[in-house]
């Protein structure tokens, strides 16, 4: 069946995260591609929690995945939790056992280890030789009386397994490369390959869109599905996300760099994250980089998802984020940075909204993330900052003579700012320029000497904005402090 035939019927897709940690950038991409595909076909997007690995699954992780998806705006139409569906899996396992497509395996860990060693010696592609396929009832009785707890294995049939993939094309898998996989552990818990394909069938999933890391699981799932008489969903395996050295992006090697929540905490916008994640493996044309969510729904096309890995380029994410931040008006940007100021303990509730908005306005388009607001504006809230040594050396000078001249400039400016009748932008600016121009002082030298005095650094918003926002008293006080340090 081809895609157009399938998409004529009701599209049902799913994202099936294992709640064993945070939501990974790759997981967000899987969610997004499925969600976009569902939305553009008026289909159903299902969130299925793959938590049959009880030892590694946690509620906290499940909650974190929900939160991250909600933050991204990826809403689900139906939700299932696999650990609540045991009886369904058990029923299908019985069916596989009854029909002879699966069998109990009583091998102990030690025996399995021996089999593995032998098969390695014999250069076999299989690490399990299927010896429990034909156990006599006597043997079974003996094992049971020894208290052995069996696993259940699926029988890999002796024929080629055809895997059709919407992105990677079709392949035939040699059954010798597969082995009789354990589908139920000895503690009775079913394994991923069983639960996954059973749920795909039970939930009438039409398209399984997931990462290429699951490619090896697909033929095993096809074997199980065929044995159970299921219709197969269409498969689409999306390429790996790589770092800039070509290594697969993973929690293990890249830590929280791959955690969606990290970006949320650092002040990235969900729009930027979605736009970024959408372009990991999918391209529209070679030009367009900015896509709104609506545009993604309209333009996303599985047929334009490439086969090869896509590189996670943090610079691009930063660029997208500043683009989306700059789209926001000052009021929205202020709303977004207030929690960052609060977290840093910079606000004491006496600040007026208008003053905060003017600070944000003065910062202008300098924010890559909302967290950048801290280094860029800390000095508005406190005079407890260091004078940056490099800036000091350059603009206050290192020789006595230079220091003396900076001191003179600051003293004169302090006097001028004390004397001006009003402390508004225009009056401040023209008084400062009058002083520099009449005394043949380079404007930049005066500006930077003052900027370091007021902020500790040599860069930031327009100096006159800073002067006015700090207000006369604070400016005069800070110049005093600078003169004492110069
Ligand atoms: N639980 C699997 C994962 O998190 C899901 C794989 C699938 O989509 O089938 O990778």
XYZ file of C-alpha atoms and ligand atoms in Angstrom:
496
model
C 0.000 0.000 0.000
C 1.381 3.399 -0.807
C 1.130 6.535 1.241
C -1.682 8.191 -0.672
C -3.865 5.130 -0.277
C -3.232 5.112 3.439
C -3.679 8.827 3.935
C -7.118 8.614 2.375
C -8.200 6.753 5.457
C -7.920 8.129 8.942
C -4.246 8.774 9.739
C -3.243 7.582 13.195
C 0.302 8.102 14.361
C 2.038 7.867 17.687
C 5.041 8.928 19.635
C 6.132 6.300 22.111
C 8.710 7.636 24.555
C 10.260 5.511 27.273
C 10.066 7.478 30.528
C 13.648 6.773 31.503
C 14.940 10.346 31.436
C 14.281 13.753 29.982
C 12.768 14.417 26.557
C 15.639 14.367 24.116
C 15.896 16.690 21.110
C 15.602 13.596 18.898
C 12.450 12.574 20.777
C 11.001 16.041 20.290
C 11.663 15.699 16.588
C 9.912 12.322 16.447
C 6.981 13.879 18.279
C 6.928 16.869 15.963
C 7.104 14.894 12.717
C 4.283 12.631 13.867
C 2.242 15.564 15.123
C 2.707 17.540 11.895
C 1.793 14.497 9.848
C -1.357 13.963 11.902
C -2.369 17.609 11.800
C -1.927 17.947 8.066
C -4.025 14.857 7.408
C -6.665 15.672 10.007
C -5.481 12.564 11.735
C -4.912 11.501 15.323
C -1.694 11.959 17.258
C -1.247 9.468 20.076
C 1.136 9.666 22.992
C 2.052 6.239 24.222
C 4.269 5.802 27.222
C 6.553 2.793 26.720
C 7.127 1.975 30.372
C 7.278 -1.799 30.422
C 10.865 -1.538 31.616
C 9.721 -0.924 35.179
C 13.222 -0.743 36.603
C 14.189 2.227 34.461
C 10.871 4.055 34.143
C 9.954 6.841 36.535
C 6.911 9.040 37.078
C 9.156 12.086 37.228
C 10.459 11.365 33.770
C 6.959 10.801 32.452
C 5.923 14.174 33.861
C 8.960 15.829 32.358
C 8.107 14.435 28.935
C 4.517 15.692 29.229
C 5.749 19.133 30.300
C 8.282 19.380 27.498
C 5.715 18.393 24.868
C 3.185 20.851 26.256
C 5.786 23.600 26.261
C 6.464 22.868 22.604
C 2.754 22.999 21.884
C 2.664 19.374 20.754
C -0.737 18.309 22.024
C -1.936 14.741 21.876
C -5.391 13.436 21.074
C -5.119 10.144 22.923
C -2.777 8.891 25.625
C -1.893 5.363 26.700
C 0.442 3.926 29.276
C 1.794 0.484 28.469
C 2.144 -0.669 32.065
C -1.650 -0.431 32.331
C -2.143 -2.738 29.352
C -0.507 -5.942 30.552
C -3.583 -8.086 29.982
C -3.660 -7.105 26.294
C -0.058 -8.165 25.775
C -0.587 -11.384 27.743
C -3.483 -12.273 25.498
C -1.409 -11.883 22.344
C 1.491 -13.789 23.866
C -0.874 -16.717 24.569
C -2.029 -16.516 20.993
C 1.566 -16.701 19.744
C 2.310 -19.648 22.035
C -0.872 -21.488 21.043
C -0.254 -21.033 17.342
C 3.347 -22.225 17.688
C 4.883 -18.891 16.649
C 6.459 -18.488 20.046
C 7.838 -20.864 22.642
C 9.019 -21.001 26.234
C 12.739 -20.909 26.735
C 14.067 -22.344 30.010
C 17.748 -21.627 29.462
C 19.490 -20.118 32.460
C 21.813 -17.115 32.218
C 24.824 -19.416 32.461
C 23.542 -21.663 29.695
C 22.829 -18.679 27.487
C 26.337 -17.433 28.105
C 27.748 -20.807 27.015
C 25.585 -20.805 23.900
C 26.830 -17.329 23.071
C 30.444 -18.371 23.451
C 29.928 -21.441 21.286
C 28.168 -19.558 18.564
C 30.877 -16.905 18.557
C 33.434 -19.696 18.074
C 31.371 -21.151 15.252
C 31.124 -17.652 13.726
C 27.355 -17.846 13.765
C 25.374 -14.621 13.318
C 23.059 -15.770 16.083
C 23.868 -15.737 19.751
C 20.967 -18.021 20.587
C 20.524 -21.303 18.728
C 16.816 -21.922 19.297
C 17.381 -25.087 21.336
C 14.175 -24.670 23.368
C 12.012 -24.637 20.233
C 11.442 -28.379 20.438
C 11.548 -29.291 24.102
C 10.049 -32.643 25.035
C 7.391 -32.574 27.737
C 9.791 -34.475 30.014
C 12.361 -31.731 29.702
C 9.787 -29.066 30.358
C 8.646 -30.944 33.456
C 12.200 -31.225 34.680
C 12.902 -27.515 34.181
C 9.667 -26.571 35.888
C 10.438 -28.822 38.830
C 13.857 -27.160 39.091
C 11.959 -23.909 39.545
C 13.215 -22.373 36.309
C 11.185 -19.390 35.149
C 10.911 -19.364 31.367
C 11.130 -16.483 28.961
C 9.024 -16.475 25.800
C 10.800 -16.293 22.458
C 9.362 -15.538 19.053
C 10.293 -17.949 16.255
C 12.081 -16.214 13.452
C 10.724 -17.854 10.297
C 13.019 -19.310 7.724
C 12.295 -16.762 5.003
C 13.271 -13.282 3.933
C 11.495 -10.483 5.775
C 10.496 -7.561 3.640
C 10.710 -4.136 5.240
C 9.115 -1.246 3.362
C 10.146 2.158 4.534
C 8.759 5.442 3.274
C 12.107 7.154 3.693
C 14.682 4.418 3.266
C 12.916 2.332 0.621
C 12.456 -1.444 0.681
C 14.869 -4.070 1.883
C 14.820 -7.797 2.383
C 16.206 -8.963 5.675
C 17.965 -12.312 5.809
C 16.411 -14.272 8.708
C 19.872 -15.507 9.642
C 20.672 -12.003 10.844
C 17.860 -12.268 13.387
C 17.401 -14.664 16.237
C 14.532 -15.939 18.310
C 14.121 -12.826 20.360
C 12.848 -12.828 23.936
C 9.417 -11.195 23.841
C 8.505 -11.888 27.474
C 11.076 -11.760 30.257
C 11.285 -14.477 32.907
C 9.506 -12.137 35.332
C 6.532 -12.157 32.970
C 7.035 -8.623 31.643
C 6.645 -8.299 27.889
C 9.437 -6.626 25.941
C 9.394 -3.581 23.717
C 9.213 -5.346 20.336
C 6.079 -7.191 21.380
C 4.282 -4.365 23.160
C 5.152 -1.890 20.469
C 3.730 -3.771 17.509
C 0.756 -5.073 19.500
C -0.125 -1.517 20.457
C 0.449 -0.266 16.939
C -2.147 -2.791 15.815
C -4.528 -2.279 18.730
C -4.395 1.485 18.286
C -4.764 1.151 14.531
C -1.602 3.084 13.871
C -1.309 3.762 10.147
C 2.219 5.167 10.069
C 5.090 4.410 12.417
C 7.397 7.398 12.189
C 10.411 6.968 14.465
C 14.179 7.286 14.667
C 16.520 5.137 12.590
C 17.905 3.658 15.792
C 14.810 1.414 15.716
C 15.454 0.150 12.205
C 16.788 -3.150 13.527
C 13.644 -3.680 15.540
C 11.334 -3.315 12.571
C 11.837 -6.783 11.005
C 11.308 -8.382 14.424
C 8.094 -6.440 14.849
C 7.023 -7.451 11.353
C 7.588 -11.103 12.271
C 5.397 -10.716 15.366
C 2.726 -8.786 13.455
C 2.606 -11.374 10.699
C 2.330 -14.220 13.197
C -0.604 -12.430 14.818
C -2.257 -11.702 11.497
C -2.034 -7.920 11.883
C -2.067 -5.460 9.005
C 1.286 -3.744 8.941
C 1.526 -0.006 9.471
C 3.695 1.962 7.057
C 7.152 2.579 8.489
C 9.205 5.749 8.162
C 12.560 5.857 9.889
C 13.946 9.334 10.270
C 17.703 9.917 10.222
C 19.881 10.216 13.286
C 20.735 13.550 14.808
C 24.505 13.964 14.918
C 26.930 16.308 16.636
C 29.422 18.291 14.566
C 31.929 15.432 14.647
C 29.387 13.037 13.159
C 28.659 11.187 16.366
C 25.082 10.292 17.251
C 23.613 12.786 19.677
C 22.919 10.927 22.888
C 22.133 11.502 26.520
C 25.178 9.488 27.430
C 27.698 11.482 25.417
C 26.115 14.897 25.248
C 24.343 15.152 28.607
C 21.763 17.856 28.977
C 22.789 19.496 25.700
C 20.162 17.198 24.200
C 17.485 17.832 26.848
C 14.546 19.885 25.635
C 13.969 21.258 29.136
C 17.424 22.751 29.233
C 16.457 25.060 26.399
C 13.253 25.994 28.116
C 15.157 26.826 31.296
C 17.722 28.907 29.454
C 15.107 31.078 27.851
C 14.583 29.640 24.414
C 11.194 30.103 22.825
C 9.178 27.021 21.891
C 8.665 28.485 18.418
C 12.433 28.572 17.897
C 12.881 25.071 19.218
C 10.112 23.695 17.002
C 11.468 25.472 13.951
C 14.941 24.138 14.713
C 13.816 20.587 15.380
C 11.663 20.534 12.238
C 14.724 21.225 10.138
C 16.674 18.291 11.588
C 16.364 15.995 8.625
C 13.594 17.781 6.750
C 14.114 20.490 4.179
C 11.597 22.506 2.252
C 13.871 24.150 -0.259
C 17.443 25.284 0.144
C 16.499 28.764 1.194
C 13.790 28.981 3.770
C 14.872 28.629 7.400
C 12.060 30.323 9.280
C 8.824 28.378 9.582
C 5.904 29.207 11.810
C 3.972 26.274 13.239
C 1.144 26.842 10.772
C 3.605 26.881 7.929
C 5.155 23.659 9.174
C 1.756 22.009 9.226
C 1.206 23.193 5.694
C 4.629 22.476 4.224
C 6.053 19.531 6.126
C 6.407 16.527 3.874
C 7.747 13.113 4.862
C 8.902 12.684 1.275
C 11.407 15.480 1.870
C 12.960 13.876 4.926
C 16.469 12.818 3.950
C 18.147 9.490 4.492
C 21.350 10.755 6.013
C 21.989 12.070 9.505
C 21.405 15.707 10.276
C 23.754 17.834 12.310
C 22.666 19.536 15.508
C 23.987 23.060 15.106
C 23.495 25.053 18.282
C 24.469 28.266 16.483
C 21.485 27.861 14.243
C 19.209 27.320 17.210
C 20.598 30.484 18.796
C 20.044 32.403 15.591
C 16.457 31.186 15.342
C 15.851 32.018 18.957
C 17.035 35.592 18.637
C 14.881 35.882 15.543
C 11.786 34.801 17.462
C 12.653 36.902 20.507
C 12.967 39.957 18.292
C 9.518 39.313 16.891
C 8.034 39.889 20.341
C 7.061 43.372 21.419
C 8.681 44.952 24.457
C 5.854 44.018 26.768
C 6.000 40.327 25.822
C 9.769 40.318 26.103
C 9.495 41.901 29.537
C 7.040 39.208 30.631
C 9.533 36.618 29.434
C 12.594 38.028 31.212
C 10.955 38.818 34.564
C 11.238 35.199 35.794
C 14.952 35.277 34.956
C 15.491 38.467 36.937
C 13.476 36.973 39.782
C 15.412 33.751 39.752
C 18.612 35.749 40.017
C 17.184 37.664 42.995
C 17.432 40.972 41.179
C 13.851 42.147 41.605
C 12.510 43.317 44.951
C 8.978 44.208 43.787
C 9.574 47.949 44.045
C 10.526 48.212 40.392
C 7.878 49.718 38.220
C 6.731 47.837 35.165
C 7.411 50.832 32.977
C 11.025 51.053 34.123
C 11.502 47.318 33.442
C 10.055 47.698 29.968
C 12.375 50.584 29.251
C 15.348 48.447 30.261
C 14.208 45.706 27.926
C 13.698 48.248 25.195
C 17.212 49.603 25.741
C 18.663 46.091 25.418
C 16.932 45.918 22.046
C 17.904 43.028 19.808
C 20.828 41.882 21.904
C 19.205 38.793 23.428
C 20.029 35.358 22.051
C 18.205 33.714 24.939
C 16.155 35.281 27.709
C 18.822 34.225 30.140
C 21.148 36.712 28.448
C 19.132 39.395 30.173
C 21.149 38.736 33.335
C 24.657 39.659 32.150
C 23.197 42.408 30.001
C 21.185 44.154 32.699
C 22.367 43.070 36.134
C 23.932 46.496 36.813
C 20.539 48.187 36.544
C 19.531 46.464 39.749
C 22.735 46.480 41.757
C 25.995 48.379 41.946
C 27.698 45.270 43.189
C 29.638 44.492 40.030
C 33.296 44.123 39.136
C 34.999 46.472 36.722
C 36.067 44.256 33.856
C 39.902 44.314 33.867
C 40.241 44.399 30.086
C 37.803 47.261 29.713
C 39.467 49.116 32.569
C 42.877 48.751 30.982
C 41.643 50.010 27.664
C 39.414 52.912 28.719
C 40.555 53.992 32.155
C 44.164 53.327 31.183
C 47.058 51.609 32.863
C 49.551 54.492 33.104
C 49.194 57.223 35.738
C 48.832 59.820 33.032
C 45.950 58.007 31.354
C 44.255 57.296 34.642
C 44.519 60.947 35.495
C 42.825 61.922 32.272
C 39.983 59.392 32.828
C 39.583 60.718 36.349
C 39.337 64.252 34.991
C 36.712 63.256 32.434
C 34.602 61.466 35.027
C 34.892 64.321 37.519
C 33.826 66.839 34.896
C 30.972 64.707 33.679
C 29.813 64.241 37.231
C 29.730 67.987 37.682
C 27.881 68.496 34.422
C 25.281 65.857 35.290
C 24.845 67.429 38.724
C 24.149 70.796 37.175
C 21.795 69.976 34.322
C 18.236 71.150 34.957
C 16.424 67.999 33.844
C 17.641 64.458 33.643
C 16.114 63.386 30.347
C 17.796 61.783 27.374
C 18.183 64.881 25.248
C 19.484 67.146 27.992
C 21.984 64.543 29.190
C 23.177 63.783 25.702
C 23.664 67.338 24.561
C 25.409 68.330 27.807
C 27.855 65.433 27.462
C 28.582 66.178 23.810
C 29.002 69.854 24.525
C 31.645 68.998 27.097
C 33.551 66.566 24.872
C 33.417 68.724 21.767
C 34.435 71.945 23.510
C 37.323 70.257 25.274
C 38.513 68.242 22.325
C 37.877 64.949 24.065
C 37.096 61.948 21.898
C 33.432 61.091 22.363
C 34.156 57.391 22.584
C 36.759 57.912 25.295
C 34.297 59.817 27.466
C 31.484 57.394 26.780
C 33.485 54.309 27.599
C 35.046 55.755 30.739
C 31.550 56.504 31.954
C 30.080 53.210 30.799
C 32.617 51.243 32.836
C 31.826 53.425 35.839
C 28.088 52.781 35.508
C 28.042 49.154 34.389
C 31.465 47.609 34.897
C 31.702 46.642 31.224
C 32.467 48.255 27.905
C 29.432 47.033 25.976
C 25.662 47.082 26.283
C 22.745 49.334 25.467
C 23.153 52.980 24.546
C 24.973 54.819 27.342
C 22.455 57.629 27.527
C 19.623 55.134 27.944
C 21.546 53.633 30.841
C 22.210 57.028 32.426
C 18.564 58.032 32.292
C 17.299 54.644 33.448
C 19.636 54.626 36.443
C 18.628 58.160 37.371
C 20.686 61.081 38.623
C 21.403 59.991 42.187
C 22.546 56.533 41.216
C 24.727 57.832 38.376
C 26.468 60.357 40.601
C 26.999 57.726 43.277
C 28.467 55.261 40.804
C 30.853 57.869 39.430
C 32.011 58.529 42.994
C 32.663 54.865 43.453
C 34.523 54.644 40.129
C 36.712 57.619 41.059
C 37.615 55.881 44.286
C 38.637 52.809 42.325
C 40.462 54.524 39.525
N 10.109 3.551 23.374
C 10.802 3.684 22.134
C 11.743 4.865 22.250
O 11.599 5.660 23.147
C 9.822 3.893 21.018
C 10.210 3.390 19.712
C 9.062 3.371 18.741
O 8.645 4.465 18.343
O 8.615 2.317 18.419
O 12.654 5.016 21.489
